[in-house]
Every structure is written in structure tokens, then in C-alpha cells.
mmCIF file of C-alpha atoms in Angstrom:
data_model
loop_
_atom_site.group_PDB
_atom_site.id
_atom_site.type_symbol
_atom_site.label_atom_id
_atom_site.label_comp_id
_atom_site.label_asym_id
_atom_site.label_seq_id
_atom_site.Cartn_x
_atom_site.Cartn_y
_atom_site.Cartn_z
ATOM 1 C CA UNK A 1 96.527 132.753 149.013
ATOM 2 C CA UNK A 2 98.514 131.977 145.351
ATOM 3 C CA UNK A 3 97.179 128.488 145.350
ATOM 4 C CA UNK A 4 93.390 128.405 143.595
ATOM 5 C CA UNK A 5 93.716 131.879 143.070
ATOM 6 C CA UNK A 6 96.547 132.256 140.604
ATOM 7 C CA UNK A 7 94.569 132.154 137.771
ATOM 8 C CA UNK A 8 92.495 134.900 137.726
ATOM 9 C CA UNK A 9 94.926 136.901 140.203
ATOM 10 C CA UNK A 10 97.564 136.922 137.266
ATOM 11 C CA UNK A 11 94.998 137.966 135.101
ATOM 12 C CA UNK A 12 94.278 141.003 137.189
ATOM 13 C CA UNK A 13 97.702 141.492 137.797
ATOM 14 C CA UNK A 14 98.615 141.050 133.835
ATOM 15 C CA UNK A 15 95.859 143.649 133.122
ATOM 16 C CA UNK A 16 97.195 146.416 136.202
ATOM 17 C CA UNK A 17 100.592 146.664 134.124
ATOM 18 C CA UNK A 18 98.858 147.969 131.001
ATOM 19 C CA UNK A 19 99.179 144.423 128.998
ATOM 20 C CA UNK A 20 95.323 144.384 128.104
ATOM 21 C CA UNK A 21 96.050 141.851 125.031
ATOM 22 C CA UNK A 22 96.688 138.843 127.396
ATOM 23 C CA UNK A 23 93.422 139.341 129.062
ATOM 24 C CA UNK A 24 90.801 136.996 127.672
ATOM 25 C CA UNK A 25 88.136 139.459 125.744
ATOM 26 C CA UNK A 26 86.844 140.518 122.580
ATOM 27 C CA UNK A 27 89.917 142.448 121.969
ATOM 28 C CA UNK A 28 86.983 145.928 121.941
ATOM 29 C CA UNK A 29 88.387 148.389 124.344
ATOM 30 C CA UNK A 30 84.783 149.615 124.657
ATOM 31 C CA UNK A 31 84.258 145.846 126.292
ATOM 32 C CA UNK A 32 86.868 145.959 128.226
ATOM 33 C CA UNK A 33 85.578 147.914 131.326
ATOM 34 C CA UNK A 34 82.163 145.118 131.083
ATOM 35 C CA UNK A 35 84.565 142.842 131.078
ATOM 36 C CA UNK A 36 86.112 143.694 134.480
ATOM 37 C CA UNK A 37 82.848 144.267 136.194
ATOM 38 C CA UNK A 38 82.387 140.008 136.165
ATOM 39 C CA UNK A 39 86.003 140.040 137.610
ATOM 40 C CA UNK A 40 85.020 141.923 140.572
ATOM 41 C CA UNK A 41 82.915 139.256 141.649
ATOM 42 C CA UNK A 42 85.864 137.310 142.355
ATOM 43 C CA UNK A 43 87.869 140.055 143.801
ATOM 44 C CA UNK A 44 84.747 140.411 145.814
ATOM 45 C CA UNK A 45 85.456 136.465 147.017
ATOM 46 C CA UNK A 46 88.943 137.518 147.342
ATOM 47 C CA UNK A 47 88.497 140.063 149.899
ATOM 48 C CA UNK A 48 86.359 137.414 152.010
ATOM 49 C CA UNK A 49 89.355 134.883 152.015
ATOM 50 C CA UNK A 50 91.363 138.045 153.494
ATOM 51 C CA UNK A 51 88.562 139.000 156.015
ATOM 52 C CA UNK A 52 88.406 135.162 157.106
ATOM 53 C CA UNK A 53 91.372 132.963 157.530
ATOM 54 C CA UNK A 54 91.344 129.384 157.202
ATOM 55 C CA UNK A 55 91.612 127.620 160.802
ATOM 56 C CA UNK A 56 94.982 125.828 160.058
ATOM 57 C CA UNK A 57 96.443 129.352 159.047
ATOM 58 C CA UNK A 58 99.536 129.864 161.330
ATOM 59 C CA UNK A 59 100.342 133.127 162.943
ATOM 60 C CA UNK A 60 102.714 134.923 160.272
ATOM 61 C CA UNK A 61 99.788 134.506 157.867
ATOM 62 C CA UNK A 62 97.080 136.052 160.022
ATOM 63 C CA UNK A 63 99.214 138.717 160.989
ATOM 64 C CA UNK A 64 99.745 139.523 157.376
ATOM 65 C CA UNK A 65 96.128 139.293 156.400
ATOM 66 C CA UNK A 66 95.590 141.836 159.678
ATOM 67 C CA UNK A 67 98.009 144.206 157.810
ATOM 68 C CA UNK A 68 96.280 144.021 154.477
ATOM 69 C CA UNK A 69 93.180 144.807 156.036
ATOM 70 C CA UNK A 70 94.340 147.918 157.905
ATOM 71 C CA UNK A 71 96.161 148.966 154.870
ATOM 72 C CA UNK A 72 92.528 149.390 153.135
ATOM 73 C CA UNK A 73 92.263 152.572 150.840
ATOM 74 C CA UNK A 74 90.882 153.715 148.050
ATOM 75 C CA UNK A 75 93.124 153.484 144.685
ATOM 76 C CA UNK A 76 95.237 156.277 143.761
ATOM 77 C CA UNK A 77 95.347 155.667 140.481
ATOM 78 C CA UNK A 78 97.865 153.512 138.479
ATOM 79 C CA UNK A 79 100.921 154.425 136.768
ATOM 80 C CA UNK A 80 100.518 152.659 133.385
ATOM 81 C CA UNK A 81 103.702 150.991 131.116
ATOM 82 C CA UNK A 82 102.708 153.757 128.396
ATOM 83 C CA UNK A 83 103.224 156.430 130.868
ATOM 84 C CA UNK A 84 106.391 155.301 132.388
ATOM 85 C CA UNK A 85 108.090 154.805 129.492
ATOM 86 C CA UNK A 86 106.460 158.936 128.743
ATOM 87 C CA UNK A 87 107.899 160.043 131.508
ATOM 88 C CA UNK A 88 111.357 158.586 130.923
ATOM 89 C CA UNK A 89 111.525 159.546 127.645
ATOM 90 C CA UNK A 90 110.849 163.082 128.747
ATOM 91 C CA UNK A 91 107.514 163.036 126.344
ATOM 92 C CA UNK A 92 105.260 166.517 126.850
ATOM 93 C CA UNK A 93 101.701 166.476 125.692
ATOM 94 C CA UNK A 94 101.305 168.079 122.145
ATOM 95 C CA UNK A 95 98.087 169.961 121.070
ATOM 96 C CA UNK A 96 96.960 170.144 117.937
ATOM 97 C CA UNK A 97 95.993 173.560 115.327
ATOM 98 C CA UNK A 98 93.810 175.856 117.874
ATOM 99 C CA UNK A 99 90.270 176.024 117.274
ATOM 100 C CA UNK A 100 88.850 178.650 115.667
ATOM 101 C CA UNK A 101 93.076 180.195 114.974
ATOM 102 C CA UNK A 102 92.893 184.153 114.680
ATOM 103 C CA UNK A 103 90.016 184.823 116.281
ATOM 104 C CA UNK A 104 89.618 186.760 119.335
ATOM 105 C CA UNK A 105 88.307 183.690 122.293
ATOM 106 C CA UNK A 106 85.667 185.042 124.118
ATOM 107 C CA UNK A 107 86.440 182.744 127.906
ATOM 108 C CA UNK A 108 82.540 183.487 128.793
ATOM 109 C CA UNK A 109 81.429 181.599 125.558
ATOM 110 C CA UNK A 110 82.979 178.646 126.654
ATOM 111 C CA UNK A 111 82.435 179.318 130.712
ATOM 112 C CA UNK A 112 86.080 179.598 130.937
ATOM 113 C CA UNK A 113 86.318 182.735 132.326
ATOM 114 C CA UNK A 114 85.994 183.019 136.232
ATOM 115 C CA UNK A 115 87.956 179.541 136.359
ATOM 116 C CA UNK A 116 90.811 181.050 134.670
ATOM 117 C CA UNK A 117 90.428 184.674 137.006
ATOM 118 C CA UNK A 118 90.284 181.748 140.354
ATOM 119 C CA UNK A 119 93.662 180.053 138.801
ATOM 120 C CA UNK A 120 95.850 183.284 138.078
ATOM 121 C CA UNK A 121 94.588 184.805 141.031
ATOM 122 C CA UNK A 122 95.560 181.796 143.768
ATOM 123 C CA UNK A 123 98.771 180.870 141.783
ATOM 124 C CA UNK A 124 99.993 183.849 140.243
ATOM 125 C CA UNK A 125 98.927 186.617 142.629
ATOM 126 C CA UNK A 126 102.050 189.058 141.621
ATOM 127 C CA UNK A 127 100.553 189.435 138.237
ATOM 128 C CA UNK A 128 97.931 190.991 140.455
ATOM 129 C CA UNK A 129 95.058 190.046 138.024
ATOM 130 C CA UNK A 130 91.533 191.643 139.225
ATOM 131 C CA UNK A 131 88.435 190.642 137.530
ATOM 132 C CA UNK A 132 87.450 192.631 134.252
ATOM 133 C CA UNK A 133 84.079 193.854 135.766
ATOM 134 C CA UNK A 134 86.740 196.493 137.515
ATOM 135 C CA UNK A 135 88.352 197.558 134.666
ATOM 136 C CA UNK A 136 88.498 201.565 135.448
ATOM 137 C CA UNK A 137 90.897 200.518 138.535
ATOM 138 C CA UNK A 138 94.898 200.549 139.320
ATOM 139 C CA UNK A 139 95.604 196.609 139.056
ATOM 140 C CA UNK A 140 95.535 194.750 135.795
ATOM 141 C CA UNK A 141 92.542 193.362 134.185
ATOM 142 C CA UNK A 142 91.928 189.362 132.844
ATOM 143 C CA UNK A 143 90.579 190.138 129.675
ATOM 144 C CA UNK A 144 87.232 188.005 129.221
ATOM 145 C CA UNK A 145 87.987 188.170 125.244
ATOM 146 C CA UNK A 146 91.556 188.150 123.967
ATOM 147 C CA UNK A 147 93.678 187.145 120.884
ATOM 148 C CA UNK A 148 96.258 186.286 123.618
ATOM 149 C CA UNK A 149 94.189 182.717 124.336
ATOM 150 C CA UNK A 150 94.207 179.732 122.016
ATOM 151 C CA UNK A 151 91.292 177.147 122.681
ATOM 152 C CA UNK A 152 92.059 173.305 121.661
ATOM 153 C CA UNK A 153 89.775 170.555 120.767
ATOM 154 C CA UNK A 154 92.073 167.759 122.364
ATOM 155 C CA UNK A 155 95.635 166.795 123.039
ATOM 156 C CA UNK A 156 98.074 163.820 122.490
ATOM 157 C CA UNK A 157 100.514 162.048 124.977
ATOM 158 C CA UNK A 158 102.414 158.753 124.260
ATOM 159 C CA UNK A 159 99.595 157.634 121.426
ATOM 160 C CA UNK A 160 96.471 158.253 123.555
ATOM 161 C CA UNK A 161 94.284 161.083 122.386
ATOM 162 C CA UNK A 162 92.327 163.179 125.318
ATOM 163 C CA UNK A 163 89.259 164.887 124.230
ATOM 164 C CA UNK A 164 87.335 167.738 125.282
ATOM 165 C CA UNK A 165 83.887 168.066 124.802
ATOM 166 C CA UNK A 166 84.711 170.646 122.200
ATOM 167 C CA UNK A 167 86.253 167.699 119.904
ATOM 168 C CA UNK A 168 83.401 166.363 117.618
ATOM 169 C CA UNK A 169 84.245 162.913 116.541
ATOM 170 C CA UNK A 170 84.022 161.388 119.631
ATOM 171 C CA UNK A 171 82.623 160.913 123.020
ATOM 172 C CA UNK A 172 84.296 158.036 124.427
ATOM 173 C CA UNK A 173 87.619 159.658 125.619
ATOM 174 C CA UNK A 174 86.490 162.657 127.295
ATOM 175 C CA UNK A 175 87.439 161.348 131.028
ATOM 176 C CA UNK A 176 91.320 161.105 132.261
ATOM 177 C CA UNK A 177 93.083 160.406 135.325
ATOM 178 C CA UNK A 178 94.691 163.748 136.757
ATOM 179 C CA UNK A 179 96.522 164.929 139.632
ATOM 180 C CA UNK A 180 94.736 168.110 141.339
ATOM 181 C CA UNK A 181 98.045 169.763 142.667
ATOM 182 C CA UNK A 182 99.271 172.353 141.043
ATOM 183 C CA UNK A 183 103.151 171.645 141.189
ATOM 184 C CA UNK A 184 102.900 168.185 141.758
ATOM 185 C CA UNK A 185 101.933 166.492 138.433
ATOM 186 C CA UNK A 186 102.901 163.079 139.303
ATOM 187 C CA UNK A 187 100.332 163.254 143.341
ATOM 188 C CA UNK A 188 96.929 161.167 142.948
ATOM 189 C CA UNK A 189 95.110 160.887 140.101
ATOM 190 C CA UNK A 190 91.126 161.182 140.202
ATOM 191 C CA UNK A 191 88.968 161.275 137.517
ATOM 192 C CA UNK A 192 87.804 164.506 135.881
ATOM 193 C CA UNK A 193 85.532 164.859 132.594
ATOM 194 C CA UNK A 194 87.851 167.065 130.424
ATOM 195 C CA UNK A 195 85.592 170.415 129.078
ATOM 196 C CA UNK A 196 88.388 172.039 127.091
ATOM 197 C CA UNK A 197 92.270 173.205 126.841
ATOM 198 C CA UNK A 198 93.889 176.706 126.582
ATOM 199 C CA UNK A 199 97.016 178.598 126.688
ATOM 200 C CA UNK A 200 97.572 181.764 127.595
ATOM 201 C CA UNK A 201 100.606 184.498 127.137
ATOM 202 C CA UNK A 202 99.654 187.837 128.812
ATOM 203 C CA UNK A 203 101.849 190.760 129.795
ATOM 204 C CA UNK A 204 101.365 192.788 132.734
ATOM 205 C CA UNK A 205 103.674 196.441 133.465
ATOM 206 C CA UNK A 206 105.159 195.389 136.571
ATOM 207 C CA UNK A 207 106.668 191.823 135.710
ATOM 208 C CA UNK A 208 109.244 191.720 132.784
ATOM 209 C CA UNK A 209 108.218 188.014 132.260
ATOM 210 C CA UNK A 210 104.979 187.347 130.881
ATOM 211 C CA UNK A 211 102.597 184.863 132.000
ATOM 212 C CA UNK A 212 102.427 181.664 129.921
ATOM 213 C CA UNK A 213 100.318 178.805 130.761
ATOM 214 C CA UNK A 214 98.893 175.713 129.173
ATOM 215 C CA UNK A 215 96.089 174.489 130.640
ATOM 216 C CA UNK A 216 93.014 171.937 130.804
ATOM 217 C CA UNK A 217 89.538 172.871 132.127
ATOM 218 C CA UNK A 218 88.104 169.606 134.147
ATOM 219 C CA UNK A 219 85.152 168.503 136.274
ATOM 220 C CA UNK A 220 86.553 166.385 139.019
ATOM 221 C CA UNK A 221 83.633 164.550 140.719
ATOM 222 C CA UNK A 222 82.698 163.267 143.752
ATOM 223 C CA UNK A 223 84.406 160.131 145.480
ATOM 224 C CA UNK A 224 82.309 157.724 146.761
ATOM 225 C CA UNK A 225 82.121 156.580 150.051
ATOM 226 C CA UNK A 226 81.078 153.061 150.424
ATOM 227 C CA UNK A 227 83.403 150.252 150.594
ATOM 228 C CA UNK A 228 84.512 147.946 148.173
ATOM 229 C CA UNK A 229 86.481 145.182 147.538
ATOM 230 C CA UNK A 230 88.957 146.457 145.123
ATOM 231 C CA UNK A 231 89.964 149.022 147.839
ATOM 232 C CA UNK A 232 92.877 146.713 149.275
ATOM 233 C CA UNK A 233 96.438 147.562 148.189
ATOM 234 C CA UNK A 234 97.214 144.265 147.615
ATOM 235 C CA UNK A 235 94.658 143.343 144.813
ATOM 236 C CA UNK A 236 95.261 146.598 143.156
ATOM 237 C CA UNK A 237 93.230 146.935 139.541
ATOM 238 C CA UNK A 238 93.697 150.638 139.019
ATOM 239 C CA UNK A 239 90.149 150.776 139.873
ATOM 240 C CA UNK A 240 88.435 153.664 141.485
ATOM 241 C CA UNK A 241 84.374 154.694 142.236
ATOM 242 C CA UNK A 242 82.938 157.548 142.145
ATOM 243 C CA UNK A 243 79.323 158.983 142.616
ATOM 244 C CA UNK A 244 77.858 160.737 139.315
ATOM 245 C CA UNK A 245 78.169 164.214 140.685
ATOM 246 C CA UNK A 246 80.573 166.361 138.944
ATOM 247 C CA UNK A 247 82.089 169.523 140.751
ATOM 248 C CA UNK A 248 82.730 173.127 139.731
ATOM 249 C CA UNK A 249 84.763 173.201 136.776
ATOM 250 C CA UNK A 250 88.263 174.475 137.724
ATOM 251 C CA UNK A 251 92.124 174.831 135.623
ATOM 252 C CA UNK A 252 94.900 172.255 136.570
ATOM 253 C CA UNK A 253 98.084 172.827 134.281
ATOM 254 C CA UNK A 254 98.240 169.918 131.131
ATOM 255 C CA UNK A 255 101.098 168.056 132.467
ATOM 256 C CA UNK A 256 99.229 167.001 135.521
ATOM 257 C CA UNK A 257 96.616 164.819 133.034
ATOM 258 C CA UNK A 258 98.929 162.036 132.047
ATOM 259 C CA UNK A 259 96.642 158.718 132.724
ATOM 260 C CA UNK A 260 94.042 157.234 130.707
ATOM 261 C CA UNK A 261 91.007 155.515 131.520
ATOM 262 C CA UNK A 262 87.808 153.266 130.398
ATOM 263 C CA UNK A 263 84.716 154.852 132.544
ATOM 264 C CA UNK A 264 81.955 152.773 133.203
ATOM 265 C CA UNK A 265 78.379 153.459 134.612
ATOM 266 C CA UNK A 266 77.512 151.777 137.838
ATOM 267 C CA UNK A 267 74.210 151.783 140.268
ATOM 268 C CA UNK A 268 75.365 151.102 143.525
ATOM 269 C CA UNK A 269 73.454 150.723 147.068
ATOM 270 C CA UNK A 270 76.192 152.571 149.097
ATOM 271 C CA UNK A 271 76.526 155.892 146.609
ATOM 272 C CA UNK A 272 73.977 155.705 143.731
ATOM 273 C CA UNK A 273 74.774 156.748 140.095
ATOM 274 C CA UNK A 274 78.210 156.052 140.061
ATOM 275 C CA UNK A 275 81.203 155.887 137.266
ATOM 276 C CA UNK A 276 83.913 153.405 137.704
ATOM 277 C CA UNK A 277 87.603 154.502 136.384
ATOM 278 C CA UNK A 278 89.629 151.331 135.356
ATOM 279 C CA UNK A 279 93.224 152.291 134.820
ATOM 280 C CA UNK A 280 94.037 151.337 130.903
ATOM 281 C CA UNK A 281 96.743 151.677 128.530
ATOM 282 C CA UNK A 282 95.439 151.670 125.221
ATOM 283 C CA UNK A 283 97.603 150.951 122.006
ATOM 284 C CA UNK A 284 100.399 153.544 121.448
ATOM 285 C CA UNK A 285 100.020 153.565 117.829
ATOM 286 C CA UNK A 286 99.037 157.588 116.394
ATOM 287 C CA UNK A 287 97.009 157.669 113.233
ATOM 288 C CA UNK A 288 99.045 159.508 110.758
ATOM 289 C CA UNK A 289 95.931 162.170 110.777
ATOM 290 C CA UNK A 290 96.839 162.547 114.662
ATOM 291 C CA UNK A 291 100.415 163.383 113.566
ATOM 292 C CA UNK A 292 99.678 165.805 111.184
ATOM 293 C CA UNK A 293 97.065 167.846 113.209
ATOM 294 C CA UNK A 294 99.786 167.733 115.740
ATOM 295 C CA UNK A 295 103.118 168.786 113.614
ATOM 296 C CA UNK A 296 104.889 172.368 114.114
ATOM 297 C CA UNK A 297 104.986 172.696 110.592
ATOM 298 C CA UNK A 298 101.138 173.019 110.267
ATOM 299 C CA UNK A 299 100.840 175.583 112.551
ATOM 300 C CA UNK A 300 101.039 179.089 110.905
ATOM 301 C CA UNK A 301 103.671 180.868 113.358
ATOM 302 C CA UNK A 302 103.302 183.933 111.443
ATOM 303 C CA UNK A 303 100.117 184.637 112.044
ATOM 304 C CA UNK A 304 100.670 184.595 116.005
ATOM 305 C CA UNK A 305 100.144 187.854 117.696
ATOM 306 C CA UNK A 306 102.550 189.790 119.681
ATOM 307 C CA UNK A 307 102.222 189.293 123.565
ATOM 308 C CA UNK A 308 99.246 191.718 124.870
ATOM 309 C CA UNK A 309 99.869 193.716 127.515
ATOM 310 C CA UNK A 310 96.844 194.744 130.302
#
């Protein structure tokens, strides 16, 4: 299996641990993802050699080619150098000046509301947040507009910038890699198109504690179901498929959104529109603009409100 395969099995492999200069391209991350689609065609011959051993091959060898193939599974996403060395280092993700700072944030304007109500409600239930529509009864109301909520535009971790589709400049970065748990920042990573980010600090009567969160608003969308030949464990790219459906938007706390991406479209005959996520790690260098937008000092602390009580 390493004999006539090396080369281009080393270049996969070189690429899966986030070293995307020794791969032979234009050096254009928007090229990169192209790029990969030709490999797949050998990946594609590589899965064949697994699913048909050569005559001569003895019985330790077929037995391990019969465990690769039952070990088939979709990627779970790959954790990238830039990320590692993150999560060592303790980084957190940073956000920038809010958007529109000192204004009241109206949640329905952005159609941020009832996924914020579903969040509080299913992980926070002794807040004992009801909807606003019931605002003449006993429990606490979620206001729909508050100055207690702070919308951002995008967010920073390890020199990769995520972007909503709030942030103007750009369009390619919109997609990450995110874990779905809440608690468990570090489970498998899917893709999700990124719609905003928010934090909250509300006070309720019965809890001395208020409730602070910092959260991203996401589309996850739908995994595909057909079979392909990047699915084996063993040739790992950090690849995953999915169909172009995107589901319900729904909350999943900032630190779970750690991984980036390059998202490519794909027709396929199994599952249709698709996007393909290839696992990247793009160059941890922040523009000195990033920095800035990002820096405590720029954010006027006075002008904060006091925590608002419902």
C-alpha cells in the first residue's frame, strides 16, 4: 500500500496537518479546494486497491484491509496545527466593536429572536424565560429588543477571521466547522453557514447570578448520504459532503466554532447540490486592522449599560 502510492498519499497527508504550502498549487487559498477535487480521483483509485487485494497479498494484509473497510465513516472533522496550538495556549475567540454600539438590538430584525427564546429555554430553564408575547404573566420575559444584547459582524481565533453574513467585506469565510453540543466544544464538527454573533447579560429576580452568554447563530445543513471514497479513516483529508439544504437556524455557544474551512460546490448523483468542507488552516498572520477592531482599548466600557433586569 506505501509503495506507488507514497507520492500523492504524503501529499494528502502533508495537507491533513494544516501545512498547505508544501502542496503543489497556485499558492490562492480560493484554489485550493479545486485543487483537491482532482486529488479525489486518486483517493477514489485508492479506495479500489482497499476494496480489492492483490492475489499474492498474504493473510495479515487482507485482514487489515477487512478492518479498514468496516471502519468506514464519514469524517468528523479535523483538528488543525493552528487550533492545537489555540487550544494549548488557552486562546478564546475575540470579537470585535459591536455593531451598531448603543443602540437598543431588536432580535426579530435579525431573526434572532425565537432561536435565542429555544436556547435559554432548553439550557437555562431556572431563569424560567417565557416568550415575550406573554408578557402580563408571573415568569420572566426574553425581551425581543434590549440594550442588554450586543450584535457582532465577525470574530477572530488564532489569525483566522469568521464572518457572519452581517460582515460586508467579504463572502468567502462565512462557513466554519462547529461542534453542535452544548458543553462539549471539542465533539464533531459539521459545517454550519455562520448568520451572526451575540452576547447577552440579563438579570432575572430569582437568580443572584445573571445570565451571560456569547453566542453564534448558524445553519447546520444536511449530511449527505451517499458513499464516498474519502469516507475511510485511514485516508483521512478532513473532508466532509453535504447536500445544499441548510436547517433551522439555531444558537451554539462561540467556543464550540473553532475550525476553519474552504467550501466548495459539488453536483453529485447520490445527494444533488452539495458543498464539500475541506479541513484548512489558513495563515495565522492578523492584519494590524484585525487587531485594532479587536483591542479592549477601543471598546468604550463606559458607555456599557448596567445589567437589565426582567
Amino acid at each position: 500500500m506505501y509503495g506507488p502510492l507514497t507520492g500523492f498519499g504524503t501529499w494528502a497527508f502533508e495537507r491533513n496537518n494544516g501545512a498547505l504550502a508544501k502542496i503543489n498549487h497556485n499558492g490562492l487559498e480560493r484554489d485550493v479546494a479545486s485543487t483537491c477535487l482532482r486529488i479525489w480521483l486518486l483517493e477514489f483509485l485508492l479506495a479500489a486497491k482497499i476494496s480489492n487485494p492483490a492475489p499474492d497479498a498474504t493473510i495479515t494484509e487482507k485482514a487489515a484491509l477487512e478492518t479498514l473497510l468496516t471502519d468506514k465513516a464519514a469524517v468528523q472533522g479535523t483538528l488543525m496545527l493552528d487550533e492545537a496550538r489555540g487550544n494549548a495556549a488557552n486562546h478564546q475567540i475575540r470579537l470585535p466593536t459591536p455593531l451598531e454600539k448603543g443602540h437598543v438590538i431588536d432580535l426579530q430584525r435579525f431573526h434572532a429572536y425565537r432561536p435565542l427564546l429555544e436556547y435559554v429555554q432548553t439550557n437555562f430553564p431556572q431563569y424560567g424565560f417565557a416568550d415575550a408575547a406573554y408578557v402580563m404573566g408571573d415568569a420572566p420575559c426574553l425581551p425581543v429588543r434590549s440594550t442588554a444584547y450586543k450584535i457582532y459582524t465577525h470574530a477572530v481565533y488564532t489569525g483566522f477571521k469568521f464572518c457572519s453574513e452581517l460582515y460586508s467585506r467579504t463572502r468567502s469565510d462565512q462557513y466554519a466547522l462547529a461542534s453542535r453540543s452544548v458543553g462539549d466544544p471539542n465533539g464533531p464538527r459539521h459545517l454550519c453557514r455562520l448568520k451572526l454573533f451575540l452576547s447577552i447579560r440579563l438579570r432575572v429576580d430569582h437568580i443572584r447570578e445573571p445570565l451571560q452568554l456569547t453566542l453564534a447563530l448558524v445553519e447546520f445543513l444536511e449530511e449527505a448520504k451517499g458513499l464516498y471514497p474519502w469516507q475511510y479513516r485511514s485516508i483521512d483529508l478532513g473532508i466532509r459532503i453535504y447536500r445544499r439544504i441548510f436547517k433551522r437556524s439555531t444558537f451554539i455557544p462561540i467556543d464550540n466554532m473553532k475550525a476553519s474551512t474552504i467550501v466548495t460546490p459539488l453536483q453529485t448523483h447520490a445527494d444533488g447540490p452539495c458543498l464539500v468542507s475541506t479541513s484548512c488552516e489558513k495563515d495565522g498572520v492578523e492584519p494590524e486592522f484585525w487587531l485594532n477592531a479587536d483591542a479592549d482599548q477601543d471598546v468604550d466600557e463606559d458607555a456599557d449599560v448596567d445589567d437589565q433586569e426582567f
